[in-house]
């Protein structure tokens, strides 16, 4: 029974990701997700009691995928590449992907203040891990905050850097990261 629930949950999350990509997360409807996933609305609500919980599930899935990509990128990346360099490369590539407007985040936070909890926990764990593997704290903090700033500008559609300036920033960060 537990496997069946996990499969339903995964199907729902995959359907929600598809619907969010097509219509934008702010236009995500539980009916559309249930229909796309091939489950009843009751089945969807059993797994995700609110739209905010569904959005939180999407965010948690994204964070797991980012962690896996970070690990696999480190293995597949340049010989001896540091975790910090892998984080910079992966984050920069992620920022190149078009993102829908972030207004849905504000709705999710208003509906459920705990929405940001998994993001905060992930960022905190990532920073601690980077600290343990990066010998120079000053270098780490400059790189981490520059990348997080770039990610925030991308998320909130407020990027003021040209493509050339973003490439220059990433190149400089990789050089600093060593």
C-alpha angles and dihedrals in degrees: 000000000000091000090051091052091048090051091049090048091050092047091050093048092048090049092047091051090051093048092045091051091050101040102019123256092268090061094048110134123195090221091055092048093048091049093048092047092048093236132118119259086246089056090051092048090049089060097034113022094192139023088247090057089050090051090048089052089053091051092049090050090050091050092050090049091049091051091050091047090049091054096043091044089054091053094044095037130092115315109277094003112169124238088247092055091048090050091051093049095045094045092048091050090047090053090057090064113093112249129203119241112290097226088107089067091062091050091049092049091048091051095043120015089195090065091100095048097094091045092051091046092049093048092047093050091045092051091048090050092048089050091053092051102036115076097201114059093191091056091047094050094048092049095042095049093044091052093044089050090051090048091049093050089050094047094049093041091240100119108150095177123097119231089257091051091050090051090048090050093049092046091050092048091050089050091049091046089055 
